[in-house]
Tab-separated table of C-alpha atoms in Angstrom:
chain	number	residue	atom	x	y	z
R	1	MET	CA	0.045	-0.072	-0.097
R	2	VAL	CA	2.633	2.579	-0.439
R	3	VAL	CA	1.613	5.959	-1.843
R	4	PRO	CA	5.346	7.792	-2.733
R	5	PRO	CA	6.117	10.810	0.143
R	6	LEU	CA	4.498	13.985	-1.107
R	7	SER	CA	6.022	17.179	-0.191
R	8	ILE	CA	4.711	21.159	-0.599
R	9	ALA	CA	6.863	23.226	-2.299
R	10	ALA	CA	6.371	27.352	-1.793
R	11	ASP	CA	8.032	28.023	-4.711
R	12	PHE	CA	10.509	26.019	-7.740
R	13	ASN	CA	13.802	27.127	-5.575
R	14	SER	CA	14.262	24.296	-3.845
R	15	ASP	CA	17.378	21.940	-4.515
R	16	VAL	CA	15.347	18.827	-3.047
R	17	TYR	CA	13.918	18.156	-6.125
R	18	ASP	CA	15.750	16.932	-9.776
R	19	CYS	CA	12.610	17.777	-12.075
R	20	LEU	CA	9.950	20.426	-12.746
R	21	ILE	CA	7.085	18.995	-14.344
R	22	TRP	CA	4.666	21.999	-15.376
R	23	VAL	CA	1.356	21.092	-16.721
R	24	GLY	CA	-1.033	23.724	-18.584
R	25	ALA	CA	-2.707	24.994	-21.607
R	26	ASP	CA	0.168	27.300	-22.461
R	27	TYR	CA	3.510	27.747	-20.699
R	28	LYS	CA	3.224	31.789	-21.233
R	29	GLN	CA	0.961	31.409	-18.028
R	30	SER	CA	3.738	30.660	-15.706
R	31	SER	CA	4.285	32.829	-13.019
R	32	ASN	CA	7.801	31.892	-13.125
R	33	ASP	CA	10.148	33.891	-15.683
R	34	ALA	CA	12.583	30.482	-15.743
R	35	VAL	CA	9.939	28.628	-17.026
R	36	ILE	CA	9.031	30.790	-19.692
R	37	SER	CA	12.844	31.524	-20.716
R	38	ALA	CA	13.386	27.967	-20.835
R	39	LEU	CA	10.763	27.170	-23.104
R	40	SER	CA	10.436	29.913	-25.269
R	41	PRO	CA	13.511	29.371	-27.571
R	42	VAL	CA	12.784	25.584	-27.737
R	43	LEU	CA	9.091	25.862	-28.833
R	44	ALA	CA	9.985	28.874	-31.250
R	45	VAL	CA	11.546	25.999	-33.342
R	46	ASP	CA	9.869	22.994	-32.961
R	47	GLN	CA	6.043	23.437	-32.965
R	48	GLY	CA	5.326	19.809	-32.311
R	49	ALA	CA	6.489	20.235	-28.448
R	50	GLN	CA	3.593	22.758	-28.104
R	51	SER	CA	1.267	19.306	-28.354
R	52	ALA	CA	3.870	16.569	-27.086
R	53	GLY	CA	5.863	18.655	-24.913
R	54	CYS	CA	9.355	18.310	-24.272
R	55	VAL	CA	12.302	18.245	-21.578
R	56	VAL	CA	14.752	21.331	-21.482
R	57	PRO	CA	17.571	22.494	-19.335
R	58	VAL	CA	16.250	25.210	-16.875
R	59	SER	CA	18.142	27.875	-15.091
R	60	LEU	CA	16.220	26.584	-11.541
R	61	PRO	CA	17.840	24.294	-8.798
R	62	CYS	CA	16.282	21.149	-10.250
R	63	LYS	CA	18.010	21.817	-13.663
R	64	ARG	CA	15.529	19.726	-15.386
R	65	LEU	CA	12.073	21.001	-16.944
R	66	VAL	CA	9.328	18.992	-18.499
R	67	TYR	CA	6.752	20.463	-20.316
R	68	SER	CA	3.437	18.613	-20.664
R	69	PRO	CA	0.805	20.813	-22.098
R	70	THR	CA	-3.078	19.865	-21.710
R	71	GLY	CA	-4.088	20.795	-25.052
R	72	PRO	CA	-7.198	22.942	-25.488
R	73	LEU	CA	-9.744	22.689	-22.140
R	74	ASP	CA	-12.377	25.323	-23.589
R	75	ARG	CA	-14.062	22.851	-26.161
R	76	ASP	CA	-17.335	21.050	-25.020
R	77	TYR	CA	-15.737	17.767	-24.285
R	78	ASP	CA	-12.693	18.911	-22.883
R	79	ASP	CA	-12.892	17.426	-19.272
R	80	HIS	CA	-10.440	17.222	-16.305
R	81	ARG	CA	-8.462	14.298	-17.507
R	82	ARG	CA	-6.654	16.515	-19.440
R	83	PHE	CA	-4.737	17.568	-16.617
R	84	ALA	CA	-4.745	13.989	-15.506
R	85	GLU	CA	-3.418	12.683	-18.691
R	86	ALA	CA	-1.082	15.516	-19.034
R	87	ALA	CA	0.571	15.172	-15.379
R	88	ALA	CA	0.937	11.031	-16.213
R	89	ASN	CA	2.422	12.253	-19.071
R	90	GLY	CA	5.162	14.311	-17.865
R	91	ILE	CA	5.843	11.963	-15.031
R	92	LYS	CA	6.617	9.413	-17.694
R	93	LYS	CA	8.951	11.832	-19.358
R	94	ALA	CA	10.601	12.973	-16.169
R	95	LEU	CA	11.450	9.082	-15.240
R	96	ALA	CA	12.657	8.463	-18.441
R	97	ALA	CA	14.914	11.581	-18.341
R	98	GLY	CA	16.271	10.185	-15.107
R	99	SER	CA	14.264	11.658	-12.632
R	100	LYS	CA	13.511	10.258	-9.479
R	101	HIS	CA	12.096	13.110	-7.054
R	102	PRO	CA	10.312	15.573	-9.418
R	103	LEU	CA	7.980	18.585	-8.684
R	104	LEU	CA	4.774	18.936	-10.178
R	105	ALA	CA	2.921	22.124	-11.300
R	106	VAL	CA	-0.072	23.100	-12.216
R	107	GLN	CA	-1.569	25.840	-14.036
R	108	GLY	CA	-4.901	26.580	-15.418
R	109	ASN	CA	-8.184	24.992	-15.336
R	110	LEU	CA	-11.607	24.293	-17.378
R	111	PRO	CA	-14.187	26.999	-18.008
R	112	ASN	CA	-16.795	27.459	-14.792
R	113	LYS	CA	-14.741	24.777	-12.784
R	114	SER	CA	-12.043	25.625	-10.010
R	115	ALA	CA	-8.161	25.581	-10.421
R	116	GLU	CA	-8.078	23.170	-7.192
R	117	ASP	CA	-10.322	20.251	-9.109
R	118	ALA	CA	-7.813	20.636	-11.766
R	119	GLN	CA	-4.804	20.387	-9.426
R	120	LEU	CA	-6.631	17.117	-7.723
R	121	SER	CA	-7.167	15.930	-10.977
R	122	ALA	CA	-3.361	16.389	-12.087
R	123	LEU	CA	-2.326	15.428	-8.898
R	124	LEU	CA	-4.054	11.947	-9.155
R	125	GLY	CA	-2.814	11.369	-12.819
R	126	ALA	CA	1.038	11.834	-11.455
R	127	LEU	CA	0.481	9.288	-8.915
R	128	ALA	CA	-1.377	6.940	-10.942
R	129	ALA	CA	2.039	7.121	-13.348
R	130	VAL	CA	4.095	5.849	-10.285
R	131	TYR	CA	1.789	3.090	-9.391
R	132	VAL	CA	4.250	-0.096	-9.275
R	133	PRO	CA	2.043	-3.299	-9.269
R	134	LEU	CA	2.013	-5.882	-6.209
R	135	GLU	CA	3.732	-8.770	-7.602
R	136	MET	CA	6.445	-6.469	-8.935
R	137	ARG	CA	6.842	-4.833	-5.312
R	138	GLU	CA	7.256	-8.203	-3.687
R	139	ALA	CA	9.253	-9.857	-6.299
R	140	VAL	CA	11.853	-7.713	-7.889
R	141	LYS	CA	12.798	-5.304	-5.203
R	142	GLU	CA	14.809	-3.332	-7.284
R	143	ARG	CA	11.660	-1.890	-9.157
R	144	ALA	CA	9.761	-1.722	-5.791
R	145	VAL	CA	9.173	1.947	-6.589
R	146	LYS	CA	9.704	4.618	-9.430
R	147	VAL	CA	10.430	7.687	-7.575
R	148	SER	CA	11.832	8.429	-3.907
R	149	GLY	CA	9.230	11.245	-3.545
R	150	LEU	CA	6.981	13.893	-5.146
R	151	GLY	CA	6.852	17.355	-4.710
R	152	TRP	CA	3.781	19.719	-4.911
R	153	ALA	CA	3.681	23.410	-5.848
R	154	GLY	CA	-0.115	23.789	-4.933
R	155	ALA	CA	-2.581	23.536	-2.329
R	156	LYS	CA	-2.049	21.635	1.057
R	157	LYS	CA	-5.679	20.672	1.106
R	158	VAL	CA	-5.338	19.137	-2.695
R	159	MET	CA	-1.946	17.186	-1.493
R	160	GLU	CA	-4.100	15.589	1.647
R	161	GLU	CA	-6.911	15.222	-0.619
R	162	ALA	CA	-5.104	13.321	-3.260
R	163	HIS	CA	-2.964	10.845	-1.133
R	164	ALA	CA	-5.840	9.655	0.432
R	165	ILE	CA	-7.750	8.829	-2.483
R	166	GLU	CA	-4.592	7.382	-4.011
R	167	ALA	CA	-3.896	5.272	-1.040
R	168	GLY	CA	-7.613	3.729	-1.625
R	169	ARG	CA	-6.652	3.271	-5.548
R	170	VAL	CA	-3.619	1.497	-4.146
R	171	VAL	CA	-5.592	-0.945	-2.748
R	172	ALA	CA	-7.994	-1.140	-5.528
R	173	ARG	CA	-5.092	-2.025	-8.335
R	174	ASP	CA	-3.040	-4.200	-5.871
R	175	ILE	CA	-6.501	-6.368	-5.171
R	176	GLY	CA	-7.883	-6.008	-8.605
R	177	GLY	CA	-5.158	-6.169	-10.573
R	178	SER	CA	-3.164	-9.294	-9.312
R	179	ASP	CA	-3.422	-12.627	-11.186
R	180	PRO	CA	-5.640	-14.994	-9.684
R	181	GLU	CA	-3.404	-17.038	-7.289
R	182	ARG	CA	-1.734	-13.929	-5.474
R	183	MET	CA	-5.237	-12.742	-5.065
R	184	ALA	CA	-7.630	-15.761	-4.572
R	185	ALA	CA	-9.930	-15.217	-1.682
R	186	PRO	CA	-8.003	-16.538	1.211
R	187	LYS	CA	-4.999	-14.220	0.500
R	188	VAL	CA	-7.643	-10.965	-0.436
R	189	GLU	CA	-8.615	-11.625	3.332
R	190	VAL	CA	-4.492	-11.594	4.411
R	191	TYR	CA	-4.513	-7.930	2.542
R	192	VAL	CA	-7.450	-6.551	3.790
R	193	GLN	CA	-6.654	-7.317	7.221
R	194	GLU	CA	-3.283	-5.651	6.650
R	195	ALA	CA	-4.302	-2.995	4.962
R	196	PHE	CA	-7.073	-2.042	7.687
R	197	LYS	CA	-5.011	-2.687	10.750
R	198	GLY	CA	-4.787	0.277	13.104
R	199	THR	CA	-7.443	1.979	10.925
R	200	ASN	CA	-11.058	2.662	12.603
R	201	VAL	CA	-12.554	0.515	9.901
R	202	LYS	CA	-13.626	-2.941	11.453
R	203	VAL	CA	-13.110	-6.098	9.143
R	204	GLU	CA	-15.343	-9.471	9.581
R	205	VAL	CA	-14.451	-12.201	7.333
R	206	MET	CA	-17.051	-14.985	7.062
R	207	LYS	CA	-16.413	-18.452	5.390
R	208	GLY	CA	-16.986	-22.095	5.003
R	209	GLN	CA	-19.509	-23.589	2.038
R	210	GLU	CA	-21.756	-24.927	4.900
R	211	PHE	CA	-22.288	-21.426	6.224
R	212	PHE	CA	-22.624	-19.743	2.930
R	213	GLU	CA	-25.049	-22.569	1.781
R	214	LYS	CA	-27.335	-21.499	4.410
R	215	GLU	CA	-27.324	-17.720	4.826
R	216	TYR	CA	-25.707	-16.844	1.003
R	217	PRO	CA	-27.116	-19.712	-1.391
R	218	CYS	CA	-26.552	-17.941	-4.754
R	219	LEU	CA	-22.757	-17.212	-3.570
R	220	ALA	CA	-22.562	-20.982	-2.347
R	221	ALA	CA	-23.328	-22.122	-5.931
R	222	VAL	CA	-20.857	-19.973	-7.247
R	223	ASN	CA	-18.260	-21.248	-4.599
R	224	ARG	CA	-19.557	-25.001	-4.723
R	225	CYS	CA	-16.407	-26.162	-7.316
R	226	ALA	CA	-13.488	-24.116	-5.780
R	227	GLU	CA	-14.427	-24.664	-2.157
R	228	GLN	CA	-13.016	-27.936	-2.890
R	229	VAL	CA	-9.437	-26.699	-3.493
R	230	PRO	CA	-8.541	-24.604	-0.071
R	231	ARG	CA	-6.473	-22.042	-1.429
R	232	HIS	CA	-9.688	-20.665	-3.755
R	233	ASP	CA	-12.032	-21.203	-1.435
R	234	GLY	CA	-14.397	-17.931	-1.233
R	235	ARG	CA	-14.697	-15.403	1.624
R	236	LEU	CA	-17.092	-12.822	2.569
R	237	ILE	CA	-15.603	-9.324	3.880
R	238	TRP	CA	-17.510	-7.194	5.780
R	239	LEU	CA	-15.996	-3.646	6.371
R	240	THR	CA	-17.493	-1.574	8.384
R	241	TYR	CA	-16.622	2.416	8.972
R	242	GLU	CA	-18.949	4.769	11.628
R	243	GLY	CA	-17.418	8.203	11.553
R	244	GLU	CA	-17.317	10.347	14.810
R	245	GLY	CA	-20.714	11.992	15.877
R	246	THR	CA	-24.326	11.125	15.228
R	247	ALA	CA	-24.637	9.721	11.702
R	248	LYS	CA	-26.413	11.369	8.763
R	249	LYS	CA	-26.033	9.249	6.271
R	250	THR	CA	-25.400	5.591	5.638
R	251	VAL	CA	-24.007	4.119	2.664
R	252	TYR	CA	-23.590	0.430	1.766
R	253	VAL	CA	-21.018	-0.721	-1.324
R	254	VAL	CA	-21.398	-4.891	-2.200
R	255	GLY	CA	-18.433	-5.546	-4.320
R	256	LYS	CA	-17.982	-8.518	-6.865
R	257	GLY	CA	-14.888	-10.344	-6.318
R	258	ILE	CA	-14.681	-13.004	-8.928
R	259	THR	CA	-11.034	-13.620	-8.293
R	260	TYR	CA	-11.067	-15.823	-11.443
R	261	ASP	CA	-13.871	-16.494	-13.757
R	262	THR	CA	-13.472	-19.225	-16.124
R	263	GLY	CA	-17.079	-18.886	-16.997
R	264	GLY	CA	-18.043	-22.023	-14.726
R	265	ALA	CA	-19.755	-25.155	-16.749
R	266	ASP	CA	-20.511	-22.802	-19.263
R	267	ILE	CA	-16.947	-22.018	-20.072
R	268	LYS	CA	-15.017	-19.373	-21.574
R	269	ALA	CA	-13.826	-20.902	-24.504
R	270	GLY	CA	-12.259	-19.625	-27.921
R	271	GLY	CA	-9.386	-17.519	-26.131
R	272	VAL	CA	-11.837	-15.030	-24.217
R	273	MET	CA	-10.569	-16.371	-20.730
R	274	ALA	CA	-7.323	-14.144	-20.519
R	275	GLY	CA	-7.791	-11.110	-18.374
R	276	MET	CA	-10.562	-12.634	-15.986
R	277	SER	CA	-8.426	-12.220	-13.005
R	278	ARG	CA	-9.642	-8.329	-13.491
R	279	ASP	CA	-13.003	-9.720	-12.589
R	280	LYS	CA	-12.690	-8.771	-8.849
R	281	CYS	CA	-12.426	-4.961	-9.974
R	282	GLY	CA	-16.014	-4.035	-8.184
R	283	ALA	CA	-14.685	-5.900	-5.184
R	284	ALA	CA	-11.533	-4.301	-5.125
R	285	ALA	CA	-12.791	-0.687	-5.695
R	286	THR	CA	-14.923	-1.553	-2.591
R	287	ALA	CA	-11.758	-2.061	-0.645
R	288	GLY	CA	-10.320	1.068	-1.942
R	289	LEU	CA	-13.196	3.198	-1.022
R	290	MET	CA	-12.839	1.849	2.648
R	291	LYS	CA	-9.196	2.550	2.895
R	292	THR	CA	-9.564	6.292	1.349
R	293	ILE	CA	-12.691	6.936	3.753
R	294	ALA	CA	-10.388	5.239	6.532
R	295	GLU	CA	-7.872	8.270	5.611
R	296	LEU	CA	-10.159	10.868	5.488
R	297	GLN	CA	-12.526	10.110	8.484
R	298	PRO	CA	-15.485	11.809	7.511
R	299	LYS	CA	-17.782	12.764	10.168
R	300	GLY	CA	-21.210	12.141	10.449
R	301	ILE	CA	-20.980	9.243	8.090
R	302	LYS	CA	-21.360	5.071	8.102
R	303	VAL	CA	-20.248	3.380	5.593
R	304	VAL	CA	-20.867	-0.791	5.037
R	305	ALA	CA	-18.626	-2.468	2.247
R	306	ALA	CA	-18.876	-6.477	1.516
R	307	LEU	CA	-16.645	-8.167	-0.674
R	308	CYS	CA	-17.797	-11.169	-2.337
R	309	MET	CA	-14.343	-12.585	-3.118
R	310	VAL	CA	-15.262	-16.219	-4.701
R	311	ARG	CA	-13.646	-18.187	-8.149
R	312	ASN	CA	-16.109	-19.132	-10.786
R	313	SER	CA	-14.337	-22.779	-10.974
R	314	VAL	CA	-15.110	-24.777	-13.730
R	315	GLY	CA	-15.011	-29.108	-12.557
R	316	ALA	CA	-17.114	-31.861	-11.213
R	317	ASN	CA	-18.372	-30.069	-8.503
R	318	ALA	CA	-19.878	-26.801	-10.710
R	319	TYR	CA	-23.229	-25.494	-10.612
R	320	VAL	CA	-24.674	-26.271	-14.121
R	321	SER	CA	-27.441	-24.645	-15.676
R	322	ASP	CA	-31.075	-25.648	-14.972
R	323	GLU	CA	-30.355	-25.856	-11.494
R	324	ILE	CA	-32.702	-24.388	-9.346
R	325	PHE	CA	-31.747	-22.214	-6.085
R	326	THR	CA	-33.798	-20.266	-3.178
R	327	SER	CA	-32.051	-16.744	-2.610
R	328	ARG	CA	-31.884	-15.598	0.800
R	329	ALA	CA	-34.901	-13.436	0.245
R	330	GLY	CA	-36.952	-16.407	-0.626
R	331	VAL	CA	-36.699	-15.771	-4.382
R	332	ARG	CA	-36.782	-19.136	-6.622
R	333	ILE	CA	-34.292	-19.104	-9.504
R	334	ARG	CA	-33.314	-21.097	-12.199
R	335	ILE	CA	-29.809	-21.048	-13.716
R	336	GLY	CA	-29.770	-20.170	-17.014
R	337	ASN	CA	-26.140	-19.317	-17.689
R	338	THR	CA	-22.808	-19.946	-15.093
R	339	ASP	CA	-21.193	-17.553	-16.669
R	340	ALA	CA	-23.518	-14.975	-15.407
R	341	GLU	CA	-21.811	-15.834	-11.671
R	342	GLY	CA	-21.354	-11.840	-10.677
R	343	ARG	CA	-25.338	-11.454	-9.711
R	344	MET	CA	-25.169	-14.686	-7.939
R	345	ALA	CA	-22.164	-13.932	-5.582
R	346	MET	CA	-23.724	-10.202	-5.058
R	347	VAL	CA	-27.418	-10.857	-4.787
R	348	ASP	CA	-27.687	-12.633	-0.892
R	349	VAL	CA	-24.879	-9.747	0.143
R	350	LEU	CA	-27.134	-6.976	-0.930
R	351	CYS	CA	-30.175	-8.713	0.589
R	352	ARG	CA	-28.151	-8.962	3.616
R	353	ALA	CA	-27.270	-5.017	3.336
R	354	LYS	CA	-31.063	-4.411	2.208
R	355	GLU	CA	-31.982	-6.078	6.099
R	356	MET	CA	-29.661	-3.950	7.898
R	357	ALA	CA	-30.417	-1.097	5.914
R	358	LEU	CA	-33.735	-0.776	7.419
R	359	SER	CA	-32.692	0.246	10.669
R	360	ASP	CA	-30.084	2.745	9.527
R	361	THR	CA	-30.164	6.953	9.291
R	362	ASN	CA	-30.882	7.820	5.434
R	363	PRO	CA	-29.172	4.380	3.980
R	364	HIS	CA	-28.078	4.155	0.118
R	365	LEU	CA	-27.409	0.634	-0.983
R	366	LEU	CA	-24.978	0.247	-4.158
R	367	THR	CA	-23.648	-2.714	-6.138
R	368	MET	CA	-20.358	-2.455	-7.800
R	369	ALA	CA	-19.142	-5.184	-10.484
R	370	THR	CA	-17.424	-5.577	-13.551
R	371	LEU	CA	-20.598	-7.283	-14.661
R	372	THR	CA	-20.809	-7.288	-18.146
R	373	GLY	CA	-18.843	-6.823	-21.644
R	374	HIS	CA	-22.026	-4.980	-22.767
R	375	ALA	CA	-21.600	-2.366	-20.916
R	376	CYS	CA	-17.934	-1.732	-22.269
R	377	LEU	CA	-19.966	-2.029	-25.981
R	378	ALA	CA	-22.628	0.422	-24.540
R	379	MET	CA	-20.287	3.010	-22.927
R	380	GLY	CA	-17.042	2.328	-23.580
R	381	PRO	CA	-14.090	3.140	-21.016
R	382	TYR	CA	-16.560	4.619	-18.358
R	383	SER	CA	-18.285	3.491	-15.259
R	384	ILE	CA	-22.345	3.139	-15.152
R	385	ILE	CA	-24.556	3.953	-12.402
R	386	MET	CA	-28.603	2.714	-12.820
R	387	ASP	CA	-30.651	4.339	-9.983
R	388	ASN	CA	-34.042	2.666	-8.641
R	389	GLY	CA	-36.762	4.681	-7.991
R	390	PRO	CA	-35.959	6.206	-4.674
R	391	ALA	CA	-32.423	7.118	-5.607
R	392	ARG	CA	-33.812	8.502	-9.003
R	393	ALA	CA	-35.861	10.450	-6.812
R	394	GLU	CA	-32.600	12.079	-4.979
R	395	GLN	CA	-30.909	12.483	-8.436
R	396	THR	CA	-28.229	10.296	-7.081
R	397	ALA	CA	-26.625	9.499	-10.695
R	398	GLN	CA	-26.323	12.772	-11.844
R	399	LYS	CA	-24.650	13.640	-8.476
R	400	VAL	CA	-22.416	10.676	-8.752
R	401	GLN	CA	-21.415	11.613	-12.406
R	402	LYS	CA	-20.720	15.282	-11.331
R	403	ALA	CA	-18.661	13.943	-8.543
R	404	GLY	CA	-16.630	12.026	-10.946
R	405	ASP	CA	-16.720	14.757	-13.623
R	406	ASP	CA	-14.880	17.327	-10.947
R	407	VAL	CA	-11.894	14.682	-10.725
R	408	GLY	CA	-11.710	13.248	-13.732
R	409	ASP	CA	-13.127	9.826	-13.282
R	410	MET	CA	-16.391	9.759	-15.168
R	411	PHE	CA	-19.672	8.127	-15.183
R	412	GLU	CA	-22.434	7.759	-17.961
R	413	ILE	CA	-26.351	7.316	-16.649
R	414	SER	CA	-28.084	4.329	-17.670
R	415	THR	CA	-31.987	3.115	-16.528
R	416	VAL	CA	-33.095	-0.003	-15.548
R	417	ARG	CA	-36.731	-0.126	-17.494
R	418	ARG	CA	-39.916	-2.546	-17.448
R	419	GLU	CA	-38.050	-4.427	-20.305
R	420	ASP	CA	-35.495	-5.599	-17.864
R	421	TRP	CA	-37.553	-6.712	-15.452
R	422	GLU	CA	-39.765	-8.814	-17.912
R	423	PHE	CA	-36.672	-10.551	-19.304
R	424	ASN	CA	-35.724	-11.877	-15.959
R	425	LYS	CA	-39.510	-13.482	-15.337
R	426	ASP	CA	-39.455	-17.437	-15.979
R	427	LYS	CA	-42.178	-17.567	-18.295
R	428	SER	CA	-43.920	-20.186	-17.366
R	429	GLY	CA	-43.739	-19.651	-13.586
R	430	GLU	CA	-44.151	-23.546	-12.979
R	431	PHE	CA	-40.897	-24.083	-11.073
R	432	VAL	CA	-39.246	-20.801	-10.328
R	433	ALA	CA	-40.242	-16.596	-10.522
R	434	ILE	CA	-36.938	-15.488	-12.060
R	435	LEU	CA	-34.579	-16.995	-14.843
R	436	GLN	CA	-30.684	-16.024	-13.771
R	437	ALA	CA	-29.576	-15.494	-17.204
R	438	ASN	CA	-30.438	-16.509	-20.595
R	439	SER	CA	-27.873	-18.570	-22.809
R	440	ALA	CA	-26.208	-15.796	-24.551
R	441	PRO	CA	-23.347	-13.513	-23.790
R	442	SER	CA	-23.891	-9.894	-22.486
R	443	THR	CA	-22.728	-8.706	-25.632
R	444	ARG	CA	-25.310	-10.253	-27.791
R	445	THR	CA	-28.503	-9.736	-25.871
R	446	PRO	CA	-30.438	-6.152	-26.036
R	447	ARG	CA	-29.986	-4.206	-22.853
R	448	GLY	CA	-27.725	-6.475	-21.852
R	449	HIS	CA	-25.913	-4.236	-18.733
R	450	GLN	CA	-29.388	-3.329	-17.829
R	451	VAL	CA	-30.915	-6.569	-17.195
R	452	PRO	CA	-28.473	-7.392	-14.232
R	453	GLY	CA	-29.981	-4.440	-12.554
R	454	ALA	CA	-33.226	-5.486	-12.406
R	455	PHE	CA	-32.837	-9.486	-11.380
R	456	LEU	CA	-30.696	-7.999	-8.240
R	457	GLN	CA	-33.529	-5.934	-7.268
R	458	GLN	CA	-35.805	-8.666	-8.050
R	459	VAL	CA	-34.153	-11.521	-6.053
R	460	SER	CA	-32.675	-9.480	-3.120
R	461	GLY	CA	-35.718	-8.379	-2.215
R	462	LEU	CA	-35.619	-4.870	-2.932
R	463	ASP	CA	-38.386	-4.355	-5.447
R	464	LYS	CA	-40.429	-4.787	-2.346
R	465	HIS	CA	-38.697	-1.122	-1.420
R	466	GLN	CA	-39.355	0.930	-4.580
R	467	LEU	CA	-40.620	4.791	-4.216
R	468	ASN	CA	-44.539	3.374	-3.275
R	469	SER	CA	-43.689	1.305	-0.141
R	470	ALA	CA	-43.503	1.927	2.799
R	471	LYS	CA	-40.275	1.938	3.236
R	472	PRO	CA	-38.203	3.048	-0.043
R	473	LEU	CA	-34.585	2.211	-0.156
R	474	LYS	CA	-32.126	4.068	-2.661
R	475	TYR	CA	-30.283	1.938	-4.697
R	476	SER	CA	-27.767	2.295	-7.506
R	477	HIS	CA	-26.183	-0.314	-9.575
R	478	LEU	CA	-22.568	0.369	-10.887
R	479	ASP	CA	-20.917	-1.747	-13.763
R	480	ILE	CA	-16.976	-0.923	-14.131
R	481	ALA	CA	-16.691	-3.482	-16.691
R	482	GLY	CA	-15.409	-0.477	-18.986
R	483	SER	CA	-13.427	1.654	-16.733
R	484	ALA	CA	-11.887	-0.678	-14.564
R	485	GLY	CA	-8.870	-1.355	-16.770
R	486	ASP	CA	-7.682	-4.256	-19.029
R	487	LEU	CA	-3.920	-6.464	-19.376
R	488	PRO	CA	-1.927	-5.562	-19.526
R	489	HIS	CA	-2.222	-2.576	-18.203
R	490	PRO	CA	-2.455	-2.018	-14.095
R	491	THR	CA	-6.293	-1.672	-13.482
R	492	THR	CA	-7.067	2.127	-13.035
R	493	GLY	CA	-8.654	2.335	-9.287
R	494	ALA	CA	-11.994	3.814	-10.915
R	495	PRO	CA	-14.415	4.703	-9.279
R	496	VAL	CA	-13.012	5.413	-5.887
R	497	ALA	CA	-12.105	9.123	-6.546
R	498	ALA	CA	-15.899	9.609	-7.693
R	499	LEU	CA	-17.226	8.011	-5.103
R	500	THR	CA	-14.960	9.531	-2.422
R	501	LYS	CA	-16.398	12.946	-3.770
R	502	TRP	CA	-19.734	12.009	-4.043
R	503	ILE	CA	-19.860	10.565	-0.262
R	504	LEU	CA	-17.904	13.964	0.606
R	505	SER	CA	-20.290	16.101	-0.983
R	506	GLU	CA	-23.098	14.676	0.534
């Protein structure tokens, strides 16, 4: 859980740093004459550097200047990722030039947006660029760090918030990006216990197939094959944070943590299994969010997270299509596709969260998962949020989207509609109420990412807590399949930053 040491620099005149990274739309906006003097002759003869940036000598103690331009900031489609990407590119140039302790300076802002939001987005981009994957840190010690520290020529408040968010994103990347053996469920348990040691987050671990079959039968179905291999046996990990003072809001987050998805009996054939170690990124981001909350210690809020860590293995004891299960909420379902295991892993845990939420102050339930390939087709590299009626009445999706926009951690809004509810209903009703999935991949199913959002409500019992009920419960489903990050690159840690901003803004 390593975040580089961050230090505040009042100006550019310290000899602690070996490189200045200047991020902005126009270097002439710099308040430092040395920066302008160093860049003017180079950019006069190299127009390409205006967009690609450059590394030049500078008459400052650091001796090295990296110019990393954002490009235009005033078009309708420009967003805070301009700052994050420019900062990340600047870090990479600095590292290639030999820097070990750079200083980051950010100039400018988007129209009608604050300079602090631009600075936070940039610093988060820089921190992402110096992340080293867990397995590299453990196995190749000489490559365990990229920098000895990072200087910050900006507001202290921004630096502290960025540090807390990055601490969470490191946890998210470590769990989500590590291979299926390094982050098999029992090892996730060990990692999480260590990550939250000494914090005010309580960790509770539940395990055992017999226990799962009694309390979380849908999760137990997925775990049935893997539990025969002790190093793959599932874990349900609860994390609870209760801030100082009376809670004015309670947030429950249930994260999908499929440590490896073979597809189960409906096996992922044809070379599409590679990369399925990333199917735990929902739970990884959930743990990351809790780490950031533990760092920031907000008052007057309670956050409860559940990491549903199971492996969708294939073998003689795997669950198969046509099997019938009864969920924790008492809903009978027939399996239509064992590769739709994510909703199975989460739905009974969501039901338990619902049961607890009914006695909490101002509760809001979330599920977060790399759930469908359809999400990637429909929305590309963005997180998706879908509200139920009570959440929609409070414009939760719009608030989360704005929080993401402010920090460059983007969301698209989708809607669960009546067709999605109908799709899941068993067409005869003779045996079961709900068909868990059709036999086609989500990428070949119309409304393939919205349908699971309906399933999670129908099978958890949340359909009894709609806007017109005696006890409405706000619920939002997040599909982060597009934003979590694909091999061979590290995972992104999305949407830890956006959810942090949303929780704090509330």
